[in-house]
């Protein structure tokens, strides 16, 4: 299982998918830039990613707390998610996303 | 509010020169607070510097209401709860706090002590410095808008130092949290015009503030824009307006002569990077016997240090504080003999804690 993680400069990295890890943890574990300042407690918006549109349905929407926390992010789009709030499941195998500047610093 | 407060100690400084103390702790998060306790038990007096306006560090800023489950013997405690308990625990040692200030410079004095100065002008001299700065200083998030730097401190401000600066100005406030709403309410009466922009028509700020803002909008005293800022317009650092992209519809320009973005805080290592210490990937390497840095008398504990096996846990920071205090004692009291004691049995420790019979 894997994730496809793209960066704003166009680089694309395949990241191992591990069940029940959050997407933020998987990206950080792979050594990619991931600030995630609050460590995954949905408090800082520095793990902000853009989910590829064709994955939005499987990933699902934001919860209320996440919507509030995204108020501290920039350039928020309808496909914006906090990667610490997405738990990796088998159906997300192949999930593709782009890291925002909030996340990479 | 984080802005504009002056610590009591800095008011009292004046011509008296730097404050002299045993230990200066940079960072008043849980680990810095517990260091006061360990140092206090060993007869060392602490001053703490923190950029926030209150103790607790990340516990206070990022998760005050969220429970922490891995503090030994506290099955569940919130970030604020842990901070409150630590404040109570260190009370007997009368720590002095210098809040809303950032430790800006560090140099060795001729007599081998350390001179620290904050960005608010507070100067301290100590035999030992403990860096317990966690992920660095909490600083306002800056919108990644092209060219914004040119406007900063001229017409774009991330904090309100003096309200008078904004009298009769046409102000645009950006954000949806408490800072954005508080300043909307406070600055509206003195501004020539006040506009508020937020990404969506839902605000996380205190419901009371949101209600008051809505009243001002209904009365035509505040103009509310829903959308995101895409660019700035102006010349020579003087803002003339910002281009706003609403969720649906075309971009438009909001005219204003100053902007206050409030998007929360982010951690930056800050001036600690210039203290002349060895750094590895923005962390300070220490030994695991003393938690001393590459400079004798300067220690690093908590999330900011690194060593083989390091875990960024509050409980690890507590352990580090205890070992640090042992070595700090040798520096602060060079002629005294270090005496290892238990608080349960030592009457001298109990006296320091104010619990002796």
Tab-separated table of C-alpha atoms in Angstrom:
chain	number	residue	atom	x	y	z
A	1	UNK	CA	0.000	0.000	0.000
A	2	UNK	CA	1.193	3.492	-0.743
A	3	UNK	CA	0.527	7.202	-0.890
A	4	UNK	CA	1.618	9.564	-3.625
A	5	UNK	CA	2.898	12.781	-2.091
A	6	UNK	CA	3.582	15.718	-4.375
A	7	UNK	CA	5.301	18.932	-3.452
A	8	UNK	CA	4.665	22.400	-4.835
A	9	UNK	CA	7.958	22.210	-6.777
A	10	UNK	CA	6.625	19.204	-8.695
A	11	UNK	CA	8.598	16.419	-6.993
A	12	UNK	CA	6.577	13.285	-6.384
A	13	UNK	CA	7.345	10.683	-3.742
A	14	UNK	CA	5.854	7.281	-3.067
A	15	UNK	CA	5.264	6.780	0.631
A	16	UNK	CA	4.509	3.464	2.311
A	17	UNK	CA	0.938	3.188	3.579
A	18	UNK	CA	0.532	1.686	7.054
A	19	UNK	CA	-2.892	0.861	8.405
A	20	UNK	CA	-4.281	3.156	11.107
A	21	UNK	CA	-1.392	5.616	10.882
A	22	UNK	CA	-2.457	9.123	10.041
A	23	UNK	CA	-1.441	10.480	6.664
A	24	UNK	CA	0.594	13.157	8.489
A	25	UNK	CA	2.558	10.464	10.340
A	26	UNK	CA	3.208	8.523	7.132
A	27	UNK	CA	4.549	11.613	5.366
A	28	UNK	CA	6.719	12.584	8.341
A	29	UNK	CA	7.978	9.014	8.748
A	30	UNK	CA	9.079	9.032	5.114
A	31	UNK	CA	11.334	12.012	5.840
A	32	UNK	CA	9.379	14.451	3.694
A	33	UNK	CA	8.954	18.050	4.874
A	34	UNK	CA	6.076	18.026	7.352
A	35	UNK	CA	5.994	20.620	10.108
A	36	UNK	CA	3.004	19.215	12.019
A	37	UNK	CA	3.889	21.499	14.919
A	38	UNK	CA	1.194	20.346	17.295
A	39	UNK	CA	2.061	16.697	16.724
A	40	UNK	CA	-1.307	15.679	15.349
A	41	UNK	CA	-3.775	17.254	17.779
A	42	UNK	CA	-5.633	19.277	15.131
A	43	UNK	CA	-4.445	22.526	16.650
A	44	UNK	CA	-2.020	24.207	14.238
A	45	UNK	CA	-2.817	23.662	10.516
A	46	UNK	CA	0.841	22.975	9.685
A	47	UNK	CA	0.018	19.582	8.109
A	48	UNK	CA	-2.313	21.138	5.514
A	49	UNK	CA	-2.496	19.189	2.224
A	50	UNK	CA	-4.493	19.363	-0.998
A	51	UNK	CA	-6.148	16.027	-1.758
A	52	UNK	CA	-6.334	15.164	-5.465
A	53	UNK	CA	-9.897	15.861	-6.549
A	54	UNK	CA	-10.610	12.283	-7.651
A	55	UNK	CA	-9.780	11.058	-4.119
A	56	UNK	CA	-12.004	13.515	-2.279
A	57	UNK	CA	-14.968	11.201	-2.065
A	58	UNK	CA	-12.997	8.329	-0.519
A	59	UNK	CA	-11.137	10.604	1.889
A	60	UNK	CA	-14.310	12.324	3.036
A	61	UNK	CA	-14.974	15.730	4.478
A	62	UNK	CA	-13.539	17.728	7.342
A	63	UNK	CA	-14.866	17.563	10.856
A	64	UNK	CA	-15.907	20.813	12.607
A	65	UNK	CA	-12.733	21.130	14.636
A	66	UNK	CA	-10.649	20.662	11.510
A	67	UNK	CA	-12.611	23.398	9.720
A	68	UNK	CA	-11.861	25.758	12.585
A	69	UNK	CA	-8.193	24.841	12.644
A	70	UNK	CA	-7.988	25.384	8.880
A	71	UNK	CA	-8.779	29.041	9.625
A	72	UNK	CA	-5.110	29.241	10.586
A	73	UNK	CA	-4.021	27.939	7.169
A	74	UNK	CA	-3.456	29.891	3.976
A	75	UNK	CA	-4.722	29.366	0.423
A	76	UNK	CA	-7.417	27.003	1.625
A	77	UNK	CA	-9.258	25.187	-1.155
A	78	UNK	CA	-12.277	22.907	-1.224
A	79	UNK	CA	-9.855	19.946	-1.307
A	80	UNK	CA	-7.868	21.195	1.694
A	81	UNK	CA	-7.476	18.737	4.570
A	82	UNK	CA	-5.327	18.469	7.651
A	83	UNK	CA	-3.354	15.286	7.086
A	84	UNK	CA	-3.299	14.489	10.813
A	85	UNK	CA	-7.066	14.006	10.596
A	86	UNK	CA	-6.977	11.356	7.872
A	87	UNK	CA	-6.402	7.796	9.043
A	88	UNK	CA	-4.882	5.475	6.464
A	89	UNK	CA	-7.198	2.622	5.468
A	90	UNK	CA	-6.932	-0.041	2.737
A	91	UNK	CA	-9.349	1.883	0.517
A	92	UNK	CA	-6.908	4.819	0.525
A	93	UNK	CA	-4.176	2.746	-1.182
A	94	UNK	CA	-2.815	5.030	-3.916
A	95	UNK	CA	-4.125	8.247	-2.337
A	96	UNK	CA	-2.534	11.222	-4.030
A	97	UNK	CA	-2.067	14.676	-2.543
A	98	UNK	CA	0.060	17.830	-2.601
A	99	UNK	CA	1.832	19.327	0.407
A	100	UNK	CA	1.037	22.998	1.004
A	101	UNK	CA	3.450	25.687	2.111
A	102	UNK	CA	1.782	25.580	5.549
A	103	UNK	CA	3.082	22.020	5.888
A	104	UNK	CA	6.508	22.350	4.284
A	105	UNK	CA	7.392	25.731	5.799
B	1	UNK	CA	-4.154	39.574	25.027
B	2	UNK	CA	-0.583	38.835	23.975
B	3	UNK	CA	0.217	42.356	22.932
B	4	UNK	CA	1.394	45.354	24.820
B	5	UNK	CA	1.894	43.862	28.263
B	6	UNK	CA	5.054	44.774	30.134
B	7	UNK	CA	6.428	42.530	32.828
B	8	UNK	CA	6.720	43.934	36.289
B	9	UNK	CA	10.413	43.171	36.401
B	10	UNK	CA	11.186	45.195	33.284
B	11	UNK	CA	9.329	48.182	34.718
B	12	UNK	CA	11.510	48.048	37.787
B	13	UNK	CA	14.754	47.862	35.891
B	14	UNK	CA	15.468	51.470	34.994
B	15	UNK	CA	18.872	52.669	36.123
B	16	UNK	CA	19.412	49.718	38.408
B	17	UNK	CA	20.994	47.739	35.566
B	18	UNK	CA	20.597	44.069	34.727
B	19	UNK	CA	18.702	41.734	37.046
B	20	UNK	CA	21.087	39.288	38.694
B	21	UNK	CA	19.911	35.767	39.401
B	22	UNK	CA	21.195	32.208	39.602
B	23	UNK	CA	19.449	30.788	36.572
B	24	UNK	CA	17.613	32.163	33.560
B	25	UNK	CA	15.241	29.715	31.914
B	26	UNK	CA	14.257	30.471	28.339
B	27	UNK	CA	10.764	29.085	27.864
B	28	UNK	CA	7.960	28.751	30.422
B	29	UNK	CA	6.430	25.563	29.046
B	30	UNK	CA	5.952	22.503	31.268
B	31	UNK	CA	9.623	21.567	31.195
B	32	UNK	CA	10.846	25.102	31.962
B	33	UNK	CA	8.349	25.284	34.818
B	34	UNK	CA	9.433	21.972	36.319
B	35	UNK	CA	13.064	23.091	36.042
B	36	UNK	CA	12.189	25.872	38.528
B	37	UNK	CA	11.220	23.123	40.971
B	38	UNK	CA	14.364	21.022	40.569
B	39	UNK	CA	16.593	24.103	40.680
B	40	UNK	CA	14.704	25.463	43.678
B	41	UNK	CA	15.163	22.283	45.672
B	42	UNK	CA	18.869	22.754	45.099
B	43	UNK	CA	18.897	26.386	46.247
B	44	UNK	CA	18.877	28.093	42.892
B	45	UNK	CA	16.595	30.991	42.036
B	46	UNK	CA	15.089	31.200	38.554
B	47	UNK	CA	13.860	33.872	36.185
B	48	UNK	CA	11.904	32.738	33.126
B	49	UNK	CA	11.500	34.447	29.771
B	50	UNK	CA	8.651	33.540	27.438
B	51	UNK	CA	7.283	35.115	24.301
B	52	UNK	CA	3.725	34.171	25.254
B	53	UNK	CA	1.803	36.287	27.770
B	54	UNK	CA	1.234	33.356	30.140
B	55	UNK	CA	2.925	30.141	31.296
B	56	UNK	CA	2.405	26.753	29.666
B	57	UNK	CA	4.080	26.994	26.267
B	58	UNK	CA	2.550	24.605	23.753
B	59	UNK	CA	0.246	23.233	26.478
B	60	UNK	CA	-1.306	26.682	26.829
B	61	UNK	CA	-1.154	27.779	23.218
B	62	UNK	CA	-1.928	24.638	21.238
B	63	UNK	CA	-3.964	22.310	23.426
B	64	UNK	CA	-5.141	23.996	26.640
B	65	UNK	CA	-8.379	22.011	26.641
B	66	UNK	CA	-7.110	18.727	25.233
B	67	UNK	CA	-6.276	15.898	27.612
B	68	UNK	CA	-2.769	14.501	27.925
B	69	UNK	CA	-2.744	10.842	29.029
B	70	UNK	CA	0.947	10.078	29.488
B	71	UNK	CA	1.945	12.213	32.458
B	72	UNK	CA	2.987	9.764	35.194
B	73	UNK	CA	0.318	9.456	37.895
B	74	UNK	CA	-2.080	11.833	36.128
B	75	UNK	CA	-4.315	9.513	34.076
B	76	UNK	CA	-5.773	12.495	32.270
B	77	UNK	CA	-4.913	16.167	32.476
B	78	UNK	CA	-5.497	19.002	30.032
B	79	UNK	CA	-2.670	21.215	28.814
B	80	UNK	CA	-3.998	24.038	30.992
B	81	UNK	CA	-4.543	21.689	33.923
B	82	UNK	CA	-0.940	20.513	33.779
B	83	UNK	CA	0.272	24.106	33.585
B	84	UNK	CA	-1.847	25.114	36.585
B	85	UNK	CA	-0.517	22.210	38.649
B	86	UNK	CA	3.083	22.991	37.768
B	87	UNK	CA	2.541	26.644	38.693
B	88	UNK	CA	1.213	25.516	42.047
B	89	UNK	CA	4.122	23.109	42.530
B	90	UNK	CA	6.798	25.763	41.894
B	91	UNK	CA	5.123	28.495	43.939
B	92	UNK	CA	7.409	27.972	46.978
B	93	UNK	CA	10.399	28.976	44.835
B	94	UNK	CA	8.981	32.350	43.741
B	95	UNK	CA	10.018	32.240	40.099
B	96	UNK	CA	9.996	35.584	38.299
B	97	UNK	CA	8.374	35.607	34.868
B	98	UNK	CA	9.185	37.919	31.994
B	99	UNK	CA	6.269	37.320	29.654
B	100	UNK	CA	5.607	38.626	26.142
B	101	UNK	CA	9.336	38.878	25.592
B	102	UNK	CA	11.804	36.963	23.512
B	103	UNK	CA	15.356	36.196	24.612
B	104	UNK	CA	17.270	37.972	21.919
B	105	UNK	CA	20.956	37.906	22.773
B	106	UNK	CA	23.293	35.896	24.937
B	107	UNK	CA	26.906	36.682	25.732
B	108	UNK	CA	29.467	35.733	28.312
B	109	UNK	CA	30.396	38.378	30.869
B	110	UNK	CA	33.970	39.037	31.979
B	111	UNK	CA	33.388	37.158	35.218
B	112	UNK	CA	32.160	34.069	33.361
B	113	UNK	CA	28.440	34.559	33.842
B	114	UNK	CA	25.834	34.975	31.100
B	115	UNK	CA	24.205	38.212	30.015
B	116	UNK	CA	20.813	37.843	28.370
B	117	UNK	CA	18.747	40.562	26.839
B	118	UNK	CA	15.157	40.366	25.615
B	119	UNK	CA	13.527	42.197	22.745
B	120	UNK	CA	11.690	44.283	25.355
B	121	UNK	CA	14.989	45.496	26.774
B	122	UNK	CA	15.017	43.377	29.941
B	123	UNK	CA	18.606	42.477	30.812
B	124	UNK	CA	19.541	39.597	33.085
B	125	UNK	CA	22.802	38.175	34.342
B	126	UNK	CA	22.933	34.559	35.503
B	127	UNK	CA	25.469	31.870	36.245
B	128	UNK	CA	23.426	29.299	34.376
B	129	UNK	CA	21.121	29.495	31.364
B	130	UNK	CA	18.594	26.764	30.661
B	131	UNK	CA	17.097	26.677	27.203
B	132	UNK	CA	13.695	25.030	27.475
B	133	UNK	CA	12.325	26.617	24.341
B	134	UNK	CA	10.440	23.631	22.931
B	135	UNK	CA	9.804	24.088	19.226
B	136	UNK	CA	11.069	27.666	19.403
B	137	UNK	CA	9.290	30.966	19.854
B	138	UNK	CA	5.621	31.292	19.054
B	139	UNK	CA	5.372	34.013	16.429
B	140	UNK	CA	2.458	35.242	14.340
B	141	UNK	CA	1.854	33.323	11.121
B	142	UNK	CA	2.610	35.489	8.131
B	143	UNK	CA	0.352	35.144	5.114
B	144	UNK	CA	2.406	33.853	2.159
B	145	UNK	CA	1.374	36.763	-0.057
B	146	UNK	CA	3.982	37.935	-2.565
B	147	UNK	CA	5.736	41.103	-1.458
B	148	UNK	CA	4.112	41.341	1.970
B	149	UNK	CA	7.507	41.935	3.636
B	150	UNK	CA	7.705	45.395	2.090
B	151	UNK	CA	4.590	46.433	4.013
B	152	UNK	CA	5.455	44.884	7.368
B	153	UNK	CA	5.778	47.351	10.261
B	154	UNK	CA	4.635	50.145	7.916
B	155	UNK	CA	1.091	49.188	7.067
B	156	UNK	CA	0.883	45.461	7.808
B	157	UNK	CA	1.053	44.578	11.510
B	158	UNK	CA	0.888	41.202	13.221
B	159	UNK	CA	0.244	42.629	16.670
B	160	UNK	CA	-1.136	45.781	18.240
B	161	UNK	CA	1.558	47.360	20.373
B	162	UNK	CA	-0.137	50.728	20.765
B	163	UNK	CA	-3.775	51.218	19.860
B	164	UNK	CA	-3.123	54.895	19.050
B	165	UNK	CA	-1.154	53.791	15.968
B	166	UNK	CA	-4.496	52.883	14.446
B	167	UNK	CA	-6.522	56.003	15.233
B	168	UNK	CA	-8.324	57.357	12.160
B	169	UNK	CA	-6.870	54.648	9.954
B	170	UNK	CA	-8.798	52.555	7.477
B	171	UNK	CA	-8.148	49.126	8.935
B	172	UNK	CA	-8.586	45.669	7.467
B	173	UNK	CA	-8.428	42.815	9.959
B	174	UNK	CA	-7.988	39.280	8.621
B	175	UNK	CA	-8.889	36.101	10.495
B	176	UNK	CA	-11.713	34.425	12.381
B	177	UNK	CA	-10.321	33.689	15.836
B	178	UNK	CA	-10.289	35.556	19.128
B	179	UNK	CA	-7.451	37.944	18.228
B	180	UNK	CA	-9.160	38.999	15.004
B	181	UNK	CA	-12.513	39.534	16.699
B	182	UNK	CA	-11.128	41.196	19.852
B	183	UNK	CA	-9.219	43.735	17.811
B	184	UNK	CA	-12.191	44.277	15.511
B	185	UNK	CA	-14.247	45.246	18.564
B	186	UNK	CA	-11.482	47.286	20.214
B	187	UNK	CA	-10.253	49.227	17.198
B	188	UNK	CA	-13.603	49.866	15.500
B	189	UNK	CA	-14.485	52.927	17.663
B	190	UNK	CA	-11.223	54.714	16.849
B	191	UNK	CA	-10.762	53.689	13.217
B	192	UNK	CA	-11.975	55.820	10.340
B	193	UNK	CA	-13.192	52.581	8.795
B	194	UNK	CA	-12.930	48.977	9.922
B	195	UNK	CA	-13.320	45.972	7.678
B	196	UNK	CA	-12.986	42.316	8.589
B	197	UNK	CA	-12.122	39.529	6.194
B	198	UNK	CA	-12.451	35.840	6.915
B	199	UNK	CA	-12.314	32.773	4.699
B	200	UNK	CA	-15.807	31.626	5.607
B	201	UNK	CA	-18.844	32.993	7.366
B	202	UNK	CA	-18.222	30.980	10.524
B	203	UNK	CA	-16.013	32.209	13.363
B	204	UNK	CA	-14.161	30.200	15.991
B	205	UNK	CA	-13.840	33.200	18.323
B	206	UNK	CA	-15.817	33.426	21.585
B	207	UNK	CA	-19.559	33.478	20.755
B	208	UNK	CA	-19.995	36.758	22.633
B	209	UNK	CA	-17.375	38.495	20.464
B	210	UNK	CA	-18.923	37.039	17.327
B	211	UNK	CA	-22.356	38.349	18.365
B	212	UNK	CA	-20.948	41.832	19.005
B	213	UNK	CA	-19.173	41.818	15.657
B	214	UNK	CA	-22.407	40.787	13.912
B	215	UNK	CA	-24.187	43.717	15.582
B	216	UNK	CA	-21.559	46.145	14.306
B	217	UNK	CA	-21.874	44.671	10.820
B	218	UNK	CA	-25.684	45.000	10.966
B	219	UNK	CA	-25.303	48.612	12.113
B	220	UNK	CA	-22.992	49.356	9.199
B	221	UNK	CA	-20.045	50.090	11.464
B	222	UNK	CA	-17.947	47.105	10.376
B	223	UNK	CA	-17.840	45.754	6.854
B	224	UNK	CA	-17.441	41.984	6.637
B	225	UNK	CA	-15.838	40.270	3.634
B	226	UNK	CA	-15.909	36.518	3.129
B	227	UNK	CA	-12.960	35.352	1.075
B	228	UNK	CA	-9.183	35.013	0.998
B	229	UNK	CA	-6.555	37.645	0.312
B	230	UNK	CA	-4.634	36.959	-2.874
B	231	UNK	CA	-2.490	40.055	-3.289
B	232	UNK	CA	-1.645	43.460	-1.885
B	233	UNK	CA	-1.795	46.813	-3.620
B	234	UNK	CA	0.209	49.825	-2.628
B	235	UNK	CA	3.544	51.561	-2.959
B	236	UNK	CA	6.636	52.068	-0.861
B	237	UNK	CA	5.278	49.944	1.963
B	238	UNK	CA	2.039	51.888	2.153
B	239	UNK	CA	-0.947	49.667	1.616
B	240	UNK	CA	-3.762	51.014	-0.571
B	241	UNK	CA	-5.885	47.891	-0.723
B	242	UNK	CA	-5.947	44.114	-0.892
B	243	UNK	CA	-7.314	41.896	-3.608
B	244	UNK	CA	-9.863	39.451	-2.261
B	245	UNK	CA	-11.002	36.212	-3.803
B	246	UNK	CA	-14.456	35.222	-2.610
B	247	UNK	CA	-15.471	31.548	-2.599
B	248	UNK	CA	-17.482	32.069	-5.748
B	249	UNK	CA	-17.469	35.133	-7.908
B	250	UNK	CA	-14.809	37.457	-9.174
B	251	UNK	CA	-11.862	38.970	-7.321
B	252	UNK	CA	-12.310	42.483	-6.009
B	253	UNK	CA	-10.233	45.062	-4.191
B	254	UNK	CA	-10.886	46.097	-0.612
B	255	UNK	CA	-9.454	49.555	0.029
B	256	UNK	CA	-7.658	50.097	3.315
B	257	UNK	CA	-4.490	51.784	4.540
B	258	UNK	CA	-3.420	49.140	7.001
B	259	UNK	CA	-3.943	45.444	7.570
B	260	UNK	CA	-3.778	43.269	10.669
B	261	UNK	CA	-3.583	39.543	9.836
B	262	UNK	CA	-4.408	37.206	12.742
B	263	UNK	CA	-3.901	33.597	11.654
B	264	UNK	CA	-2.581	32.214	14.897
B	265	UNK	CA	0.969	31.479	15.941
B	266	UNK	CA	3.691	29.269	14.599
B	267	UNK	CA	6.939	28.123	16.168
B	268	UNK	CA	10.237	29.508	14.924
B	269	UNK	CA	13.626	28.808	16.466
B	270	UNK	CA	14.328	32.547	16.463
B	271	UNK	CA	17.357	34.181	18.069
B	272	UNK	CA	18.417	30.971	19.871
B	273	UNK	CA	19.979	30.100	16.509
B	274	UNK	CA	22.402	32.997	17.015
B	275	UNK	CA	23.504	32.134	20.539
B	276	UNK	CA	26.668	30.493	19.247
B	277	UNK	CA	25.620	26.989	20.267
B	278	UNK	CA	26.087	23.891	18.138
B	279	UNK	CA	22.837	23.092	16.353
B	280	UNK	CA	21.749	20.020	14.426
B	281	UNK	CA	18.606	20.443	12.350
B	282	UNK	CA	17.408	23.259	14.607
B	283	UNK	CA	17.908	21.160	17.735
B	284	UNK	CA	20.584	21.588	20.375
B	285	UNK	CA	22.735	18.493	20.938
B	286	UNK	CA	23.382	17.745	24.610
B	287	UNK	CA	25.028	15.016	26.637
B	288	UNK	CA	22.695	12.776	28.600
B	289	UNK	CA	24.451	13.072	31.955
B	290	UNK	CA	24.097	16.837	32.369
B	291	UNK	CA	22.039	18.037	29.400
B	292	UNK	CA	24.669	20.669	28.814
B	293	UNK	CA	25.181	22.247	25.388
B	294	UNK	CA	28.464	22.959	23.638
B	295	UNK	CA	28.892	25.877	26.090
B	296	UNK	CA	29.568	25.232	29.736
B	297	UNK	CA	26.801	26.656	31.900
B	298	UNK	CA	24.215	26.580	29.127
B	299	UNK	CA	21.811	23.665	29.251
B	300	UNK	CA	19.054	22.560	26.893
B	301	UNK	CA	16.093	20.493	28.086
B	302	UNK	CA	12.777	19.410	26.601
B	303	UNK	CA	11.795	19.328	22.941
B	304	UNK	CA	14.603	21.637	21.836
B	305	UNK	CA	17.463	19.254	22.643
B	306	UNK	CA	18.657	16.156	20.869
B	307	UNK	CA	20.581	13.081	21.959
B	308	UNK	CA	20.559	9.413	21.001
B	309	UNK	CA	17.191	7.930	21.954
B	310	UNK	CA	15.502	11.306	22.495
B	311	UNK	CA	11.725	11.259	22.725
B	312	UNK	CA	9.837	14.551	22.597
B	313	UNK	CA	7.703	13.806	25.622
B	314	UNK	CA	6.942	16.064	28.560
B	315	UNK	CA	8.009	13.311	30.938
B	316	UNK	CA	11.432	13.101	29.276
B	317	UNK	CA	11.817	16.846	29.779
B	318	UNK	CA	11.055	16.474	33.490
B	319	UNK	CA	13.840	13.887	33.852
B	320	UNK	CA	16.216	16.133	31.928
B	321	UNK	CA	15.407	19.027	34.266
B	322	UNK	CA	16.340	16.965	37.323
B	323	UNK	CA	19.723	15.938	35.926
B	324	UNK	CA	20.422	19.445	34.641
B	325	UNK	CA	19.778	20.889	38.118
B	326	UNK	CA	22.420	18.615	39.605
B	327	UNK	CA	25.120	20.033	37.338
B	328	UNK	CA	23.767	23.589	37.549
B	329	UNK	CA	24.246	23.366	41.315
B	330	UNK	CA	27.967	22.778	40.823
B	331	UNK	CA	28.198	25.934	38.740
B	332	UNK	CA	26.006	28.159	40.913
B	333	UNK	CA	27.362	26.912	44.248
B	334	UNK	CA	30.919	25.843	43.378
B	335	UNK	CA	32.122	25.499	46.962
B	336	UNK	CA	29.077	23.641	48.294
B	337	UNK	CA	28.765	19.880	48.222
B	338	UNK	CA	25.843	18.477	46.240
B	339	UNK	CA	23.536	16.585	48.561
B	340	UNK	CA	21.088	14.103	47.086
B	341	UNK	CA	17.870	14.039	49.105
B	342	UNK	CA	14.274	12.843	48.916
B	343	UNK	CA	11.398	15.262	49.472
B	344	UNK	CA	9.655	12.534	51.473
B	345	UNK	CA	12.349	12.357	54.126
B	346	UNK	CA	14.442	15.512	54.011
B	347	UNK	CA	13.370	18.158	56.496
B	348	UNK	CA	15.542	20.730	54.717
B	349	UNK	CA	13.743	20.118	51.412
B	350	UNK	CA	10.407	20.246	53.206
B	351	UNK	CA	11.363	23.586	54.669
B	352	UNK	CA	12.105	24.945	51.188
B	353	UNK	CA	8.730	23.651	50.061
B	354	UNK	CA	7.020	25.291	53.002
B	355	UNK	CA	5.572	21.991	54.205
B	356	UNK	CA	7.741	21.366	57.257
B	357	UNK	CA	5.939	20.502	60.484
